[in-house]
């Protein structure tokens, strides 16, 4: 049925969360038993508070994540989505992920709601750096300021350009497919509802139940995203 919806839809938007990248080897945040936030309190590590008052733990945590993003790569599910954009089967991706794997796989129209680990910027002067150049050294700018990943920390506002793009895409969607997100973090989790309110069909693919399942036209639990996308890829 969803394969038919994909064929019928003139405007399909994909929304992804950390579950999109676990098959690449990256941990997610809330998977029962092994998500990152089941072992650490995000407010102690992924917040401006941590950046200002717990800098060693902050740098340790993000140096590891930048290292992982450098070592791992997109999996078959990312490549299906890139192929679908090329062929006009989907129009865009709205992602909460900061690994850059959608762009690495070849997708061009990607709204990164929570920024990216691929870039760093200086806390003091704002100078931008490519995180891959700074993986093995102290995170300090030429000006002496602290370099931080260009991601959105808890308590910070989302990048306006990506937010506005995501809003426009959600409003245009005829089919909106959420992949690998618990849909528990605002304002990101509003986009599936905005799409639904604008007449889209909403599909949720997630190993575990999500907070928005009750609003979906179709929900798939207990399956690996890579397998589901491969199965749908029979155009
Ligand atoms: N296939 C299908 N579902 C999966 C897979 C997989 N291979 N791997 C994990 N999942 C599911 C998990 O069951 C989980 O419910 O993906 C979901 C990921 O949810 P979260 O870990 O909450 O990640 P996400 O929704 O992206 O979190 C949103 O929270 O901490 C912030 O900024 C961070 O962007 C992140 C935001």
mmCIF file of C-alpha atoms and ligand atoms in Angstrom:
data_model
loop_
_atom_site.group_PDB
_atom_site.id
_atom_site.type_symbol
_atom_site.label_atom_id
_atom_site.label_comp_id
_atom_site.label_asym_id
_atom_site.label_seq_id
_atom_site.Cartn_x
_atom_site.Cartn_y
_atom_site.Cartn_z
ATOM 1 C CA UNK A 1 0.000 0.000 0.000
ATOM 2 C CA UNK A 2 2.753 2.485 0.928
ATOM 3 C CA UNK A 3 4.543 1.618 -2.288
ATOM 4 C CA UNK A 4 1.349 2.681 -4.119
ATOM 5 C CA UNK A 5 1.152 5.894 -2.053
ATOM 6 C CA UNK A 6 4.746 6.662 -3.068
ATOM 7 C CA UNK A 7 3.799 6.223 -6.740
ATOM 8 C CA UNK A 8 0.596 8.292 -6.412
ATOM 9 C CA UNK A 9 2.120 11.181 -4.452
ATOM 10 C CA UNK A 10 3.256 14.281 -6.365
ATOM 11 C CA UNK A 11 5.120 15.649 -3.360
ATOM 12 C CA UNK A 12 6.754 13.256 -0.881
ATOM 13 C CA UNK A 13 8.774 14.480 2.096
ATOM 14 C CA UNK A 14 10.927 12.208 4.259
ATOM 15 C CA UNK A 15 11.535 13.046 7.932
ATOM 16 C CA UNK A 16 14.386 11.228 9.708
ATOM 17 C CA UNK A 17 15.695 10.719 13.218
ATOM 18 C CA UNK A 18 18.603 8.904 14.813
ATOM 19 C CA UNK A 19 17.072 5.514 13.997
ATOM 20 C CA UNK A 20 17.927 6.261 10.344
ATOM 21 C CA UNK A 21 21.644 5.993 11.206
ATOM 22 C CA UNK A 22 21.840 3.106 13.694
ATOM 23 C CA UNK A 23 22.341 0.644 10.806
ATOM 24 C CA UNK A 24 25.442 2.694 9.944
ATOM 25 C CA UNK A 25 26.749 2.033 13.473
ATOM 26 C CA UNK A 26 25.780 5.325 15.166
ATOM 27 C CA UNK A 27 23.830 4.997 18.439
ATOM 28 C CA UNK A 28 20.447 6.686 18.760
ATOM 29 C CA UNK A 29 19.252 8.520 21.877
ATOM 30 C CA UNK A 30 16.178 6.796 23.280
ATOM 31 C CA UNK A 31 16.170 3.167 22.081
ATOM 32 C CA UNK A 32 15.160 1.108 25.098
ATOM 33 C CA UNK A 33 18.275 -0.053 26.900
ATOM 34 C CA UNK A 34 21.000 1.396 24.680
ATOM 35 C CA UNK A 35 20.162 4.906 23.454
ATOM 36 C CA UNK A 36 22.713 7.578 24.439
ATOM 37 C CA UNK A 37 20.214 9.306 26.709
ATOM 38 C CA UNK A 38 19.493 6.060 28.540
ATOM 39 C CA UNK A 39 23.088 6.245 29.857
ATOM 40 C CA UNK A 40 23.727 10.001 30.175
ATOM 41 C CA UNK A 41 21.569 12.980 31.115
ATOM 42 C CA UNK A 42 21.385 15.131 27.946
ATOM 43 C CA UNK A 43 21.093 18.316 30.005
ATOM 44 C CA UNK A 44 24.539 17.514 31.481
ATOM 45 C CA UNK A 45 26.220 17.000 28.132
ATOM 46 C CA UNK A 46 24.256 18.350 25.144
ATOM 47 C CA UNK A 47 23.415 21.766 26.571
ATOM 48 C CA UNK A 48 24.884 25.287 26.655
ATOM 49 C CA UNK A 49 25.231 24.680 30.399
ATOM 50 C CA UNK A 50 27.641 21.796 29.688
ATOM 51 C CA UNK A 51 29.478 23.869 27.067
ATOM 52 C CA UNK A 52 30.027 26.691 29.568
ATOM 53 C CA UNK A 53 30.598 24.752 32.786
ATOM 54 C CA UNK A 54 31.635 21.206 31.843
ATOM 55 C CA UNK A 55 33.830 21.805 28.796
ATOM 56 C CA UNK A 56 36.086 18.733 29.183
ATOM 57 C CA UNK A 57 33.126 16.314 29.297
ATOM 58 C CA UNK A 58 31.445 18.280 26.475
ATOM 59 C CA UNK A 59 34.539 18.044 24.206
ATOM 60 C CA UNK A 60 35.086 14.350 25.078
ATOM 61 C CA UNK A 61 31.487 13.511 24.171
ATOM 62 C CA UNK A 62 31.458 15.420 20.898
ATOM 63 C CA UNK A 63 35.012 14.435 19.859
ATOM 64 C CA UNK A 64 33.786 10.808 19.991
ATOM 65 C CA UNK A 65 30.679 11.612 17.952
ATOM 66 C CA UNK A 66 32.693 13.557 15.347
ATOM 67 C CA UNK A 67 35.105 10.598 15.153
ATOM 68 C CA UNK A 68 32.176 8.184 14.609
ATOM 69 C CA UNK A 69 30.699 10.356 11.866
ATOM 70 C CA UNK A 70 34.115 10.326 10.163
ATOM 71 C CA UNK A 71 34.554 6.536 10.490
ATOM 72 C CA UNK A 72 31.032 5.346 9.629
ATOM 73 C CA UNK A 73 29.090 5.921 6.440
ATOM 74 C CA UNK A 74 25.583 5.914 5.007
ATOM 75 C CA UNK A 75 23.870 2.509 4.727
ATOM 76 C CA UNK A 76 21.609 1.040 2.042
ATOM 77 C CA UNK A 77 18.587 2.979 3.328
ATOM 78 C CA UNK A 78 20.371 6.331 2.835
ATOM 79 C CA UNK A 79 21.288 5.289 -0.711
ATOM 80 C CA UNK A 80 17.690 4.348 -1.539
ATOM 81 C CA UNK A 81 16.573 7.852 -0.447
ATOM 82 C CA UNK A 82 19.296 9.469 -2.579
ATOM 83 C CA UNK A 83 18.227 7.378 -5.576
ATOM 84 C CA UNK A 84 14.591 8.369 -4.982
ATOM 85 C CA UNK A 85 15.450 12.091 -4.964
ATOM 86 C CA UNK A 86 17.378 11.634 -8.205
ATOM 87 C CA UNK A 87 14.352 9.936 -9.786
ATOM 88 C CA UNK A 88 11.816 12.420 -8.442
ATOM 89 C CA UNK A 89 10.130 9.812 -6.196
ATOM 90 C CA UNK A 90 10.751 12.034 -3.156
ATOM 91 C CA UNK A 91 11.218 15.806 -3.106
ATOM 92 C CA UNK A 92 13.114 16.538 0.126
ATOM 93 C CA UNK A 93 14.349 15.319 3.492
ATOM 94 C CA UNK A 94 13.831 16.994 6.866
ATOM 95 C CA UNK A 95 16.327 15.500 9.305
ATOM 96 C CA UNK A 96 17.031 15.802 13.018
ATOM 97 C CA UNK A 97 20.316 13.981 12.421
ATOM 98 C CA UNK A 98 23.647 15.807 12.504
ATOM 99 C CA UNK A 99 25.769 13.125 10.796
ATOM 100 C CA UNK A 100 25.464 14.486 7.250
ATOM 101 C CA UNK A 101 24.825 10.954 5.932
ATOM 102 C CA UNK A 102 21.902 12.002 3.698
ATOM 103 C CA UNK A 103 24.122 14.469 1.825
ATOM 104 C CA UNK A 104 26.997 11.981 1.787
ATOM 105 C CA UNK A 105 24.654 9.442 0.135
ATOM 106 C CA UNK A 106 23.704 12.060 -2.490
ATOM 107 C CA UNK A 107 20.542 13.842 -1.304
ATOM 108 C CA UNK A 108 20.611 17.557 -2.134
ATOM 109 C CA UNK A 109 17.430 19.024 -0.611
ATOM 110 C CA UNK A 110 17.998 18.359 3.105
ATOM 111 C CA UNK A 111 16.822 20.552 5.995
ATOM 112 C CA UNK A 112 19.085 19.932 9.008
ATOM 113 C CA UNK A 113 16.883 21.002 11.920
ATOM 114 C CA UNK A 114 19.557 20.322 14.544
ATOM 115 C CA UNK A 115 22.653 21.487 12.626
ATOM 116 C CA UNK A 116 25.626 19.300 11.738
ATOM 117 C CA UNK A 117 28.665 17.624 13.305
ATOM 118 C CA UNK A 118 30.474 18.132 9.977
ATOM 119 C CA UNK A 119 31.176 21.748 10.968
ATOM 120 C CA UNK A 120 32.624 23.518 14.015
ATOM 121 C CA UNK A 121 32.490 27.221 14.886
ATOM 122 C CA UNK A 122 34.260 29.379 17.441
ATOM 123 C CA UNK A 123 32.250 30.295 20.556
ATOM 124 C CA UNK A 124 33.981 33.693 20.653
ATOM 125 C CA UNK A 125 34.528 34.983 17.114
ATOM 126 C CA UNK A 126 32.183 32.671 15.169
ATOM 127 C CA UNK A 127 34.846 31.517 12.686
ATOM 128 C CA UNK A 128 33.775 28.297 10.956
ATOM 129 C CA UNK A 129 35.919 25.144 10.606
ATOM 130 C CA UNK A 130 35.509 21.714 8.990
ATOM 131 C CA UNK A 131 35.288 19.272 11.910
ATOM 132 C CA UNK A 132 37.270 16.601 10.061
ATOM 133 C CA UNK A 133 40.388 18.857 10.173
ATOM 134 C CA UNK A 134 40.100 19.202 13.920
ATOM 135 C CA UNK A 135 39.405 15.691 14.996
ATOM 136 C CA UNK A 136 42.744 15.008 16.712
ATOM 137 C CA UNK A 137 43.580 18.327 18.264
ATOM 138 C CA UNK A 138 42.298 20.645 20.969
ATOM 139 C CA UNK A 139 39.166 22.432 20.027
ATOM 140 C CA UNK A 140 40.584 25.963 20.068
ATOM 141 C CA UNK A 141 40.185 28.744 17.490
ATOM 142 C CA UNK A 142 43.005 30.926 16.140
ATOM 143 C CA UNK A 143 41.586 33.654 18.411
ATOM 144 C CA UNK A 144 41.876 31.364 21.471
ATOM 145 C CA UNK A 145 38.113 30.805 21.747
ATOM 146 C CA UNK A 146 36.558 27.351 22.176
ATOM 147 C CA UNK A 147 35.486 25.528 19.012
ATOM 148 C CA UNK A 148 32.130 23.739 19.253
ATOM 149 C CA UNK A 149 30.218 21.508 16.851
ATOM 150 C CA UNK A 150 27.682 23.492 14.789
ATOM 151 C CA UNK A 151 24.759 21.544 16.215
ATOM 152 C CA UNK A 152 21.737 22.751 18.179
ATOM 153 C CA UNK A 153 22.200 22.163 21.906
ATOM 154 C CA UNK A 154 19.254 21.781 24.245
ATOM 155 C CA UNK A 155 17.998 25.271 25.021
ATOM 156 C CA UNK A 156 19.202 26.783 21.720
ATOM 157 C CA UNK A 157 17.034 27.911 18.808
ATOM 158 C CA UNK A 158 16.942 25.967 15.555
ATOM 159 C CA UNK A 159 18.698 27.349 12.444
ATOM 160 C CA UNK A 160 16.093 29.647 10.865
ATOM 161 C CA UNK A 161 16.838 28.801 7.217
ATOM 162 C CA UNK A 162 16.466 25.044 7.776
ATOM 163 C CA UNK A 163 13.396 25.569 9.961
ATOM 164 C CA UNK A 164 11.676 27.682 7.286
ATOM 165 C CA UNK A 165 12.583 25.152 4.582
ATOM 166 C CA UNK A 166 11.174 22.304 6.700
ATOM 167 C CA UNK A 167 7.965 24.274 7.270
ATOM 168 C CA UNK A 168 7.512 24.926 3.552
ATOM 169 C CA UNK A 169 8.189 21.260 2.728
ATOM 170 C CA UNK A 170 5.793 19.923 5.384
ATOM 171 C CA UNK A 171 3.042 22.249 4.111
ATOM 172 C CA UNK A 172 3.534 21.064 0.508
ATOM 173 C CA UNK A 173 3.715 17.340 1.306
ATOM 174 C CA UNK A 174 1.074 14.959 -0.046
ATOM 175 C CA UNK A 175 2.911 12.052 1.595
ATOM 176 C CA UNK A 176 5.051 12.548 4.720
ATOM 177 C CA UNK A 177 7.126 9.560 5.886
ATOM 178 C CA UNK A 178 8.836 9.670 9.316
ATOM 179 C CA UNK A 179 11.741 7.221 9.637
ATOM 180 C CA UNK A 180 13.564 6.290 12.867
ATOM 181 C CA UNK A 181 12.414 8.955 15.275
ATOM 182 C CA UNK A 182 10.678 8.674 18.662
ATOM 183 C CA UNK A 183 9.022 11.987 17.638
ATOM 184 C CA UNK A 184 9.482 13.171 21.231
ATOM 185 C CA UNK A 185 11.451 16.420 20.721
ATOM 186 C CA UNK A 186 9.800 19.742 19.888
ATOM 187 C CA UNK A 187 9.646 21.677 17.666
ATOM 188 C CA UNK A 188 10.939 18.974 15.261
ATOM 189 C CA UNK A 189 8.032 16.654 16.094
ATOM 190 C CA UNK A 190 5.547 19.301 14.917
ATOM 191 C CA UNK A 191 6.416 18.819 11.238
ATOM 192 C CA UNK A 192 4.570 15.483 10.809
ATOM 193 C CA UNK A 193 1.484 17.170 12.316
ATOM 194 C CA UNK A 194 1.844 20.247 10.088
ATOM 195 C CA UNK A 195 1.962 17.956 7.057
ATOM 196 C CA UNK A 196 -1.078 16.042 8.291
ATOM 197 C CA UNK A 197 -2.968 19.311 8.959
ATOM 198 C CA UNK A 198 -2.223 20.328 5.352
ATOM 199 C CA UNK A 199 -3.779 17.169 3.938
ATOM 200 C CA UNK A 200 -0.794 14.819 3.746
ATOM 201 C CA UNK A 201 -0.884 11.106 4.400
ATOM 202 C CA UNK A 202 1.385 10.390 7.379
ATOM 203 C CA UNK A 203 3.451 7.173 7.561
ATOM 204 C CA UNK A 204 5.643 6.357 10.584
ATOM 205 C CA UNK A 205 8.374 3.673 10.416
ATOM 206 C CA UNK A 206 10.000 3.119 13.801
ATOM 207 C CA UNK A 207 11.210 0.047 15.683
ATOM 208 C CA UNK A 208 9.322 1.164 18.807
ATOM 209 C CA UNK A 209 6.024 3.051 19.272
ATOM 210 C CA UNK A 210 6.258 6.858 18.895
ATOM 211 C CA UNK A 211 4.346 9.783 20.404
ATOM 212 C CA UNK A 212 2.573 10.484 17.104
ATOM 213 C CA UNK A 213 1.499 6.958 16.080
ATOM 214 C CA UNK A 214 -2.150 7.802 16.771
ATOM 215 C CA UNK A 215 -2.076 10.523 14.078
ATOM 216 C CA UNK A 216 -0.542 8.304 11.376
ATOM 217 C CA UNK A 217 -2.365 6.762 8.416
ATOM 218 C CA UNK A 218 0.039 3.829 8.567
ATOM 219 C CA UNK A 219 2.554 2.734 11.238
ATOM 220 C CA UNK A 220 5.299 0.107 10.845
ATOM 221 C CA UNK A 221 7.007 -1.066 14.048
ATOM 222 C CA UNK A 222 9.667 -3.697 14.708
ATOM 223 C CA UNK A 223 11.370 -3.474 11.302
ATOM 224 C CA UNK A 224 14.807 -2.174 10.242
ATOM 225 C CA UNK A 225 14.469 0.986 8.138
ATOM 226 C CA UNK A 226 17.025 -0.215 5.591
ATOM 227 C CA UNK A 227 14.976 -3.355 4.914
ATOM 228 C CA UNK A 228 11.692 -1.425 4.670
ATOM 229 C CA UNK A 229 13.110 1.107 2.186
ATOM 230 C CA UNK A 230 14.702 -1.677 0.116
ATOM 231 C CA UNK A 231 11.342 -3.486 0.042
ATOM 232 C CA UNK A 232 9.537 -0.328 -1.163
ATOM 233 C CA UNK A 233 12.202 0.293 -3.780
ATOM 234 C CA UNK A 234 10.576 -1.729 -6.515
ATOM 235 C CA UNK A 235 9.695 1.047 -8.967
HETATM 236 N N1 LIG B 1 15.016 0.856 12.254
HETATM 237 C C1 LIG B 1 13.860 1.388 12.734
HETATM 238 N N2 LIG B 1 13.789 2.131 13.877
HETATM 239 C C2 LIG B 1 14.930 2.302 14.571
HETATM 240 C C3 LIG B 1 16.177 1.755 14.145
HETATM 241 C C4 LIG B 1 16.186 1.018 12.936
HETATM 242 N N3 LIG B 1 17.307 0.474 12.440
HETATM 243 N N4 LIG B 1 17.126 2.103 15.072
HETATM 244 C C5 LIG B 1 16.498 2.818 16.028
HETATM 245 N N5 LIG B 1 15.197 2.942 15.729
HETATM 246 C C6 LIG B 1 14.189 3.733 16.452
HETATM 247 C C7 LIG B 1 14.232 3.590 17.962
HETATM 248 O O1 LIG B 1 13.293 2.615 18.383
HETATM 249 C C8 LIG B 1 13.856 4.996 18.463
HETATM 250 O O2 LIG B 1 12.499 5.060 18.871
HETATM 251 O O3 LIG B 1 14.532 5.089 16.201
HETATM 252 C C9 LIG B 1 14.056 5.905 17.259
HETATM 253 C C10 LIG B 1 15.075 6.996 17.518
HETATM 254 O O4 LIG B 1 14.520 7.881 18.472
HETATM 255 P P1 LIG B 1 15.501 8.826 19.305
HETATM 256 O O5 LIG B 1 16.655 8.036 19.794
HETATM 257 O O6 LIG B 1 14.642 9.592 20.272
HETATM 258 O O7 LIG B 1 16.099 9.832 18.225
HETATM 259 P P2 LIG B 1 15.391 11.118 17.614
HETATM 260 O O8 LIG B 1 13.923 10.944 17.523
HETATM 261 O O9 LIG B 1 16.124 11.420 16.352
HETATM 262 O O10 LIG B 1 15.741 12.255 18.715
HETATM 263 C C11 LIG B 1 15.402 13.579 18.395
HETATM 264 O O11 LIG B 1 16.645 14.334 20.321
HETATM 265 O O12 LIG B 1 18.551 14.353 21.663
HETATM 266 C C12 LIG B 1 17.877 14.986 20.636
HETATM 267 O O13 LIG B 1 18.974 16.307 19.066
HETATM 268 C C13 LIG B 1 18.722 14.976 19.392
HETATM 269 O O14 LIG B 1 17.974 14.989 17.107
HETATM 270 C C14 LIG B 1 17.832 14.319 18.347
HETATM 271 C C15 LIG B 1 16.447 14.509 18.931
#
